[in-house]
Short mmCIF file of C-alpha atoms in Angstrom, two decimals:
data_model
loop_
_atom_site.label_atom_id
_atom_site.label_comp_id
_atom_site.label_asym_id
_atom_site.label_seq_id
_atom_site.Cartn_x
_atom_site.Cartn_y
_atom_site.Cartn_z
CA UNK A 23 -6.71 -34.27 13.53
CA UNK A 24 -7.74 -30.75 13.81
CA UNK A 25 -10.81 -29.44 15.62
CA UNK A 26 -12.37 -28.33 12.44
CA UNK A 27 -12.38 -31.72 11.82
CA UNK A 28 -13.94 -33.19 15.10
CA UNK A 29 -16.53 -30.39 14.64
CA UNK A 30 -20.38 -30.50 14.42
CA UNK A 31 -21.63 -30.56 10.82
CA UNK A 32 -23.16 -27.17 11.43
CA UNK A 33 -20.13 -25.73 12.36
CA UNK A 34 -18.43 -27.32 9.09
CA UNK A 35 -21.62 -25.86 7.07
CA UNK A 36 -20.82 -22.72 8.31
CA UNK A 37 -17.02 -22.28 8.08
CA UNK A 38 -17.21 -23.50 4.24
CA UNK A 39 -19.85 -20.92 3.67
CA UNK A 40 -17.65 -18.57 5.14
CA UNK A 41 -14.78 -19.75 2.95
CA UNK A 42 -17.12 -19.39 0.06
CA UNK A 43 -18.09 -15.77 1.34
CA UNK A 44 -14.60 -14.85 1.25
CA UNK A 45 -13.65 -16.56 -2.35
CA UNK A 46 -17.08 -14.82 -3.79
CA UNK A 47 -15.46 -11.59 -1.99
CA UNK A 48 -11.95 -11.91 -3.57
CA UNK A 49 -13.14 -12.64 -6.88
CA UNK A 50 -15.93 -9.29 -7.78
CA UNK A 51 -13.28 -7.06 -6.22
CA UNK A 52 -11.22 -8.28 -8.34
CA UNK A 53 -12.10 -6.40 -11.24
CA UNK A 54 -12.66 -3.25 -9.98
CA UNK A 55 -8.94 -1.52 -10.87
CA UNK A 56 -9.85 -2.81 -14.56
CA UNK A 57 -13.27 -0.80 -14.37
CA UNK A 58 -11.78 2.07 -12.08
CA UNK A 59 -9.78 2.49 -15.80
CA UNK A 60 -12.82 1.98 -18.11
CA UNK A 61 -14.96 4.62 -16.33
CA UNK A 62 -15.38 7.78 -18.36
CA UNK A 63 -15.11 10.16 -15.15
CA UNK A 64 -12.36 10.97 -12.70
CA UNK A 65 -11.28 8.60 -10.21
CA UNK A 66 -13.10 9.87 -6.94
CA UNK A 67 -16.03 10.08 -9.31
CA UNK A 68 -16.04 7.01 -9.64
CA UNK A 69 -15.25 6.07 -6.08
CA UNK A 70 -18.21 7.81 -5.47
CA UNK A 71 -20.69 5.76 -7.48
CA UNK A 72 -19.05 2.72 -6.79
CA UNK A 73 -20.94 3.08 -3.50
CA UNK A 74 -23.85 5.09 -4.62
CA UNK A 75 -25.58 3.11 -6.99
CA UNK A 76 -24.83 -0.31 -4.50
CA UNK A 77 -26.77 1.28 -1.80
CA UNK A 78 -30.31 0.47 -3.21
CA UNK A 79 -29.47 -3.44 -2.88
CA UNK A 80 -27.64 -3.19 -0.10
CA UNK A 81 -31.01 -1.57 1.69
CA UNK A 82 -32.91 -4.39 0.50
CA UNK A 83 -30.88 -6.93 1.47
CA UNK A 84 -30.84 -5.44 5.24
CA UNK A 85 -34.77 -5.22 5.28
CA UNK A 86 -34.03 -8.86 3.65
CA UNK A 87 -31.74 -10.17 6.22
CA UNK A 88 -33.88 -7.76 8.89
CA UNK A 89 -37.23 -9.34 8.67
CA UNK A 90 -35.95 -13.23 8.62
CA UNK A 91 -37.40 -14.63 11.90
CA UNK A 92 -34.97 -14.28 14.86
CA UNK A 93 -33.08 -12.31 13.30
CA UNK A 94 -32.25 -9.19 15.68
CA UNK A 95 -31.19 -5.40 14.30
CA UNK A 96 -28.25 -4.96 16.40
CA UNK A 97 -26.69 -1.67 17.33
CA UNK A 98 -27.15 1.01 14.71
CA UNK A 99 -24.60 3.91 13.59
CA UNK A 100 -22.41 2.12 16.51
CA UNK A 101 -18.56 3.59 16.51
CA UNK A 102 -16.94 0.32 14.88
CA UNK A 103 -20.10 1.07 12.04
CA UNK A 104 -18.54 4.73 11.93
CA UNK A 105 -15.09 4.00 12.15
CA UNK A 106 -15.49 1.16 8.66
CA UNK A 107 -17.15 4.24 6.81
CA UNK A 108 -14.44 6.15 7.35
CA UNK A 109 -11.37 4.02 6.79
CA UNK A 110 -13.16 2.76 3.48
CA UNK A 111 -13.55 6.14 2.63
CA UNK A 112 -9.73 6.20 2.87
CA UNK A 113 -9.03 3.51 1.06
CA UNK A 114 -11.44 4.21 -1.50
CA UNK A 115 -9.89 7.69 -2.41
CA UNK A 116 -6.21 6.61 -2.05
CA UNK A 117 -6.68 2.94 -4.27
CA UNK A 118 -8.44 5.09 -7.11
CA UNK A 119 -6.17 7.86 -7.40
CA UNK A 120 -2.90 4.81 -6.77
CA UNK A 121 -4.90 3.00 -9.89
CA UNK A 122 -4.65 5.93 -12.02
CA UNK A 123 -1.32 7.35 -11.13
CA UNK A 124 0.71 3.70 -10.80
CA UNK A 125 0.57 0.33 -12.43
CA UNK A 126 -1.73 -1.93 -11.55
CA UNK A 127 1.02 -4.65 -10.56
CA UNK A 128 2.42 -1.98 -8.55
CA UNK A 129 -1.19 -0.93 -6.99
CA UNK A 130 -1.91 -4.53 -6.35
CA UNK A 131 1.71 -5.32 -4.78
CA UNK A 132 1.28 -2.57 -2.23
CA UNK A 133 -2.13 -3.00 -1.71
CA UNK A 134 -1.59 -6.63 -0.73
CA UNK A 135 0.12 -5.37 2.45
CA UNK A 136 -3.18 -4.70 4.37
CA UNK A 137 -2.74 -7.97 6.34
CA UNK A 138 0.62 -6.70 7.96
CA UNK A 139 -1.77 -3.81 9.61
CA UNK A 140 -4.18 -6.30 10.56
CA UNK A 141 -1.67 -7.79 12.48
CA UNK A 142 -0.18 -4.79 13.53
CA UNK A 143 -3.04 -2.63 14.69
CA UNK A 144 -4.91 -5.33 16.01
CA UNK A 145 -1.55 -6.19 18.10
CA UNK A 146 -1.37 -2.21 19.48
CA UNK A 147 -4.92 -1.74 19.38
CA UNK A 148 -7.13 -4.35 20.32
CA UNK A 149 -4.22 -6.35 21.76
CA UNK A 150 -4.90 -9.45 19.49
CA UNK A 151 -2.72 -12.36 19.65
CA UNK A 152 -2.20 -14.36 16.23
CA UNK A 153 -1.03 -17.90 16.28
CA UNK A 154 2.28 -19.08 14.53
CA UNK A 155 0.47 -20.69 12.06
CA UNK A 156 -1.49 -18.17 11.14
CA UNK A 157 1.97 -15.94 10.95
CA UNK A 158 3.22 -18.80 8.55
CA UNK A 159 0.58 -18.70 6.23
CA UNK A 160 0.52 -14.55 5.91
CA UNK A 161 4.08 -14.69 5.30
CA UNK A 162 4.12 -17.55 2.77
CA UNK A 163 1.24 -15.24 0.90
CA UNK A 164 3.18 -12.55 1.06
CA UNK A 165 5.83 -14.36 -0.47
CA UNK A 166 3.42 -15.84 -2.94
CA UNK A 167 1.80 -12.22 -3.93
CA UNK A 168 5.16 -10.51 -4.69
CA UNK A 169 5.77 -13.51 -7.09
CA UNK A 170 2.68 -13.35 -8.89
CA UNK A 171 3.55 -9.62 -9.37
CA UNK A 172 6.68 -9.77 -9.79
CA UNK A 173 7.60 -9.79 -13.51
CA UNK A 174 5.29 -6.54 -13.91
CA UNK A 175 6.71 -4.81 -10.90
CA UNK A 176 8.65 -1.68 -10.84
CA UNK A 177 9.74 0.95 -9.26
CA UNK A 178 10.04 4.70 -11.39
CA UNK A 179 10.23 7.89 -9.59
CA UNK A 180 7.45 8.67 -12.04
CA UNK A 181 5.16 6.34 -10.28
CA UNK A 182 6.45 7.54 -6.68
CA UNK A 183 3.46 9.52 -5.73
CA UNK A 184 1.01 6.32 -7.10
CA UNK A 185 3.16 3.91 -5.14
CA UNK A 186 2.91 5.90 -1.41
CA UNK A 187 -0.86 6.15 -2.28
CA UNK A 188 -1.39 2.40 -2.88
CA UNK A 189 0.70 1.76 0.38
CA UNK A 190 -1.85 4.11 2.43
CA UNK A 191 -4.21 1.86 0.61
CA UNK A 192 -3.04 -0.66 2.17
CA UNK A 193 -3.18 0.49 5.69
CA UNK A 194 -6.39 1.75 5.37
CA UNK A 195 -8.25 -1.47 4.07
CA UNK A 196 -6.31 -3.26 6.94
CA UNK A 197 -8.17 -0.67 9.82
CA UNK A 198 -11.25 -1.41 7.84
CA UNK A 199 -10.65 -4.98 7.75
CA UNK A 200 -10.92 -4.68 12.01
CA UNK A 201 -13.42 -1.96 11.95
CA UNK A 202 -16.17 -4.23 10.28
CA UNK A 203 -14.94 -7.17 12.69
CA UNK A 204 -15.80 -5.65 15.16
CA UNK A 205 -18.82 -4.16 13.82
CA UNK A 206 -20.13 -7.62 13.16
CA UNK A 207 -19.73 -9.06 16.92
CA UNK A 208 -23.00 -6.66 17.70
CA UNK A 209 -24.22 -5.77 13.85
CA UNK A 210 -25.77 -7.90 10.75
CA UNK A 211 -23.23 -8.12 8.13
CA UNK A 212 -26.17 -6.74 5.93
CA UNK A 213 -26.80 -3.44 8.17
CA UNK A 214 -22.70 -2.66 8.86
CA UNK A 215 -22.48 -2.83 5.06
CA UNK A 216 -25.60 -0.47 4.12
CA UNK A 217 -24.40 1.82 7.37
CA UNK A 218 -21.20 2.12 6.19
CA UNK A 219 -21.55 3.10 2.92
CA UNK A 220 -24.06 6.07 3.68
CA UNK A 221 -20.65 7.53 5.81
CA UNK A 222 -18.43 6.56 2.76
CA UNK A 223 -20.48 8.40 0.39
CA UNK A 224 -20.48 11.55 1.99
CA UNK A 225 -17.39 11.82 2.40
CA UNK A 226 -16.47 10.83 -1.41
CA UNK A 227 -19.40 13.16 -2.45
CA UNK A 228 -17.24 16.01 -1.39
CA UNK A 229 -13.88 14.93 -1.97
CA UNK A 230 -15.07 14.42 -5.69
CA UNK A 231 -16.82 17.63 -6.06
CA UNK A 232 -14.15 19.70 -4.51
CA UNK A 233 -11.32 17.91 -6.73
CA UNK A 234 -12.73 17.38 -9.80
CA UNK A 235 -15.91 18.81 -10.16
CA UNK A 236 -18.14 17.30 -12.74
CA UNK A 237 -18.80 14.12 -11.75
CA UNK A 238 -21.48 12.91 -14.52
CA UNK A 239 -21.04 9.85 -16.74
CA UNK A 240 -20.69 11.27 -20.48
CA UNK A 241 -21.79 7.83 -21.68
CA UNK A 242 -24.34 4.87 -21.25
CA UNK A 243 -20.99 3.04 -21.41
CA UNK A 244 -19.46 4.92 -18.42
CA UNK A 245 -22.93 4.02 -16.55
CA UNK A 246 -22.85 0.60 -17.46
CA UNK A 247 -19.05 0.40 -15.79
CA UNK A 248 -20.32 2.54 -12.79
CA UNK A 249 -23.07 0.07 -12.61
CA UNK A 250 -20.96 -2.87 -12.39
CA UNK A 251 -18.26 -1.56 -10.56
CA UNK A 252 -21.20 -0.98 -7.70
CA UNK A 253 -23.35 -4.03 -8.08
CA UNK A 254 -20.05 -6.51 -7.84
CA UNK A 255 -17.14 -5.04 -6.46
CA UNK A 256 -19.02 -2.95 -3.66
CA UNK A 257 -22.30 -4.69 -3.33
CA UNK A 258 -20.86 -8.17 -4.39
CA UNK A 259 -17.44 -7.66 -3.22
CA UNK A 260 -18.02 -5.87 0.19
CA UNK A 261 -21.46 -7.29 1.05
CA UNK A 262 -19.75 -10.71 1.02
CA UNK A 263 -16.54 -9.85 3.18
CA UNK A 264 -18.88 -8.39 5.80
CA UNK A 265 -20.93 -11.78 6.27
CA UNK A 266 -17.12 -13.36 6.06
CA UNK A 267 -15.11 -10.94 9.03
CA UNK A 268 -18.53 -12.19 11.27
CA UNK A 269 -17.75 -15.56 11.10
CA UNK A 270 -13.96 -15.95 10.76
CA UNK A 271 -10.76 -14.35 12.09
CA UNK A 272 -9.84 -10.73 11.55
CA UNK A 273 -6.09 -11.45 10.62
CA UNK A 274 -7.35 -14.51 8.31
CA UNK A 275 -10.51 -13.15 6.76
CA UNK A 276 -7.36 -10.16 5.26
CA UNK A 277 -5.74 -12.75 3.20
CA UNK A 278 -9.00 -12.04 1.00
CA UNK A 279 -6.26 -9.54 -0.42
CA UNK A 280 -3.82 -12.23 -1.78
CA UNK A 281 -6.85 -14.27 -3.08
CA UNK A 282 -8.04 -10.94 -5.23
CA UNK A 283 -4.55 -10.79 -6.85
CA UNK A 284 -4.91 -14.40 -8.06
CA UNK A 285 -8.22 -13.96 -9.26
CA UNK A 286 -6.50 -10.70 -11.01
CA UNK A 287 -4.39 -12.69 -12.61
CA UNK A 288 -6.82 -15.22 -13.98
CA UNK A 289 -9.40 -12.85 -15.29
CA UNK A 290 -6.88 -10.69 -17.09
CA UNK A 291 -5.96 -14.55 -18.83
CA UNK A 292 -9.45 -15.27 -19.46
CA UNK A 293 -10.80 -11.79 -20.51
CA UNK A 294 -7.43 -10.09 -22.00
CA UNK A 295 -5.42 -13.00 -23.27
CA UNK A 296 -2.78 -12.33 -20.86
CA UNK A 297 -1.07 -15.54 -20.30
CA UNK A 298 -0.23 -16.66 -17.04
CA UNK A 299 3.40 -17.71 -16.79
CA UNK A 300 5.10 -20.57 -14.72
CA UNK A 301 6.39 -17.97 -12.05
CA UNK A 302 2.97 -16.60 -11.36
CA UNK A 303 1.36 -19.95 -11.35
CA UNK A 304 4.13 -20.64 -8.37
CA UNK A 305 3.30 -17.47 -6.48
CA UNK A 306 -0.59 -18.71 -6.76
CA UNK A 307 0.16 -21.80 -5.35
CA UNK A 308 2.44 -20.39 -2.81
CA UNK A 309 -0.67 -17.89 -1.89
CA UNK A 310 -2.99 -21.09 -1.79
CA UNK A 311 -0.75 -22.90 0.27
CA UNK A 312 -0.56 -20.30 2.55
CA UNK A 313 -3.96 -19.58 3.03
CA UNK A 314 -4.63 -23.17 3.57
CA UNK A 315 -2.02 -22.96 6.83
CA UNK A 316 -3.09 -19.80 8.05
CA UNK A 317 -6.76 -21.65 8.47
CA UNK A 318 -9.25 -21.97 11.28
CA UNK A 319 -8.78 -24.85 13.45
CA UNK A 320 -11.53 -24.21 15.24
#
């Protein structure tokens, strides 16, 4: 029996909120390469606003979280808090321009390699140790996202320059991944998330003004997409892994990134009539399966 098992109910109450955290996570940022493509201005543009228009509810939900009784501020603009704005920053810029300038198969596949450098840096870095289990269950989800993928995957020299973008993607969201974990050990998940995205938006303010300029909507459509690109896949999307990397492991709270390709796939079946097939059904349950192994026992 494991120890999640022999636990208190609290601490079963609060892993499956976690897990739930994490799903609610995987699934709005999900969507956001299909509205990255709808927007009607450039892709830092629309990193930009992605973040700007989220930070309104994301201040109310720290003054929210803030004022519940208890409930501490923690340490403000701290360097973890700094570092998260920055490497989202990255990963913003690189997984816009990657969406634009590669598949979305292809942007996703490379993308989904942010774990590895979870493991990686936090090995170097912060000198984590990961169990074999949890080893198991990245590698059978890596396995499981590059069959998912796999019948839209390619590789064209045309696409070169999208494909080495969406890998930097991916090592970026995986130093973000331990920035905010670390973050949260002194932070709210409600504060690191508003904090961070104050640092992200600078820095996306002027990468989008020096590269492309005007960065206005032309349309009440292209507001509406801006809109919901920053009330579910940064608010929704973001807000919800930062409450998630406080109360699980670093290295398993990543796999978030295998769990937004499935719910890829099944939103792109739902809203686009793109059937799923037998092989990507596999790779989903391989990804599940994985997941599942790769658990807290604890």
């Amino acid at each position: 029996m494991s120890q999640l098992s022999e636990a208190s109910p609290q601490s079963r109450s609060t892993f499956i909120v976690s897990m739930l955290a994490l799903l609610g996570a995987a699934l709005a940022m999900s969507i956001s390469p299909s509205l990255v493509r709808f927007a009607d201005v450039g892709p830092l543009s629309s990193a930009f606003w992605r973040v700007f228009l989220a930070v309104p509810v994301l201040w109310m939900w720290m003054r929210a979280e803030e004022s519940q009784p208890g409930q501490s501020k923690g340490k403000s603009w701290s360097l973890p808090i700094l570092l998260t704005g920055l490497f989202f920053a990255g990963d913003l810029l690189l997984w816009h321009l990657a969406i634009m300038k590669t598949s979305i198969a292809n942007a996703t596949f490379f993308a989904t390699m942010a774990p590895i450098w979870v493991v990686i840096f936090g090995w170097l870095v912060l000198k984590q140790r990961v169990s074999r289990s949890t080893l198991v269950g990245l590698g059978l989800c890596l396995v499981g996202g590059t069959t998912l993928i796999s019948q839209s995957l390619g590789l064209d020299a045309a696409r070169a320059v999208g494909d080495a973008l969406a890998i930097g993607t991916g090592v970026f969201f995986g130093l973000y991944f331990l920035a905010v974990g670390a973050a949260r050990k002194d932070t709210g998940a409600a504060r690191v998330t508003f904090e961070m995205s104050l640092i992200t938006i600078a820095i996306l303010l002027v990468a989008a003004l020096v590269v492309e300029g005007d960065i206005m909507p032309h349309s009440a459509k292209g507001w509406g997409v801006l809109l919901a690109l920053a009330l579910v896949s940064h608010a929704g999307g973001q807000g919800l892994l930062s409450v998630a990397l406080g109360r699980l492991p670093t290295v398993f709270s990543s796999l978030v990134i295998f769990l937004e390709a499935v719910a890829a796939a099944g939103f792109a079946w739902v809203l686009q009539n793109e059937p799923v097939s037998v092989l990507q059904a596999i790779g989903g349950a391989i990804i599940l399966g994985g997941i599942w192994i790769a658990r807290p026992r604890g």
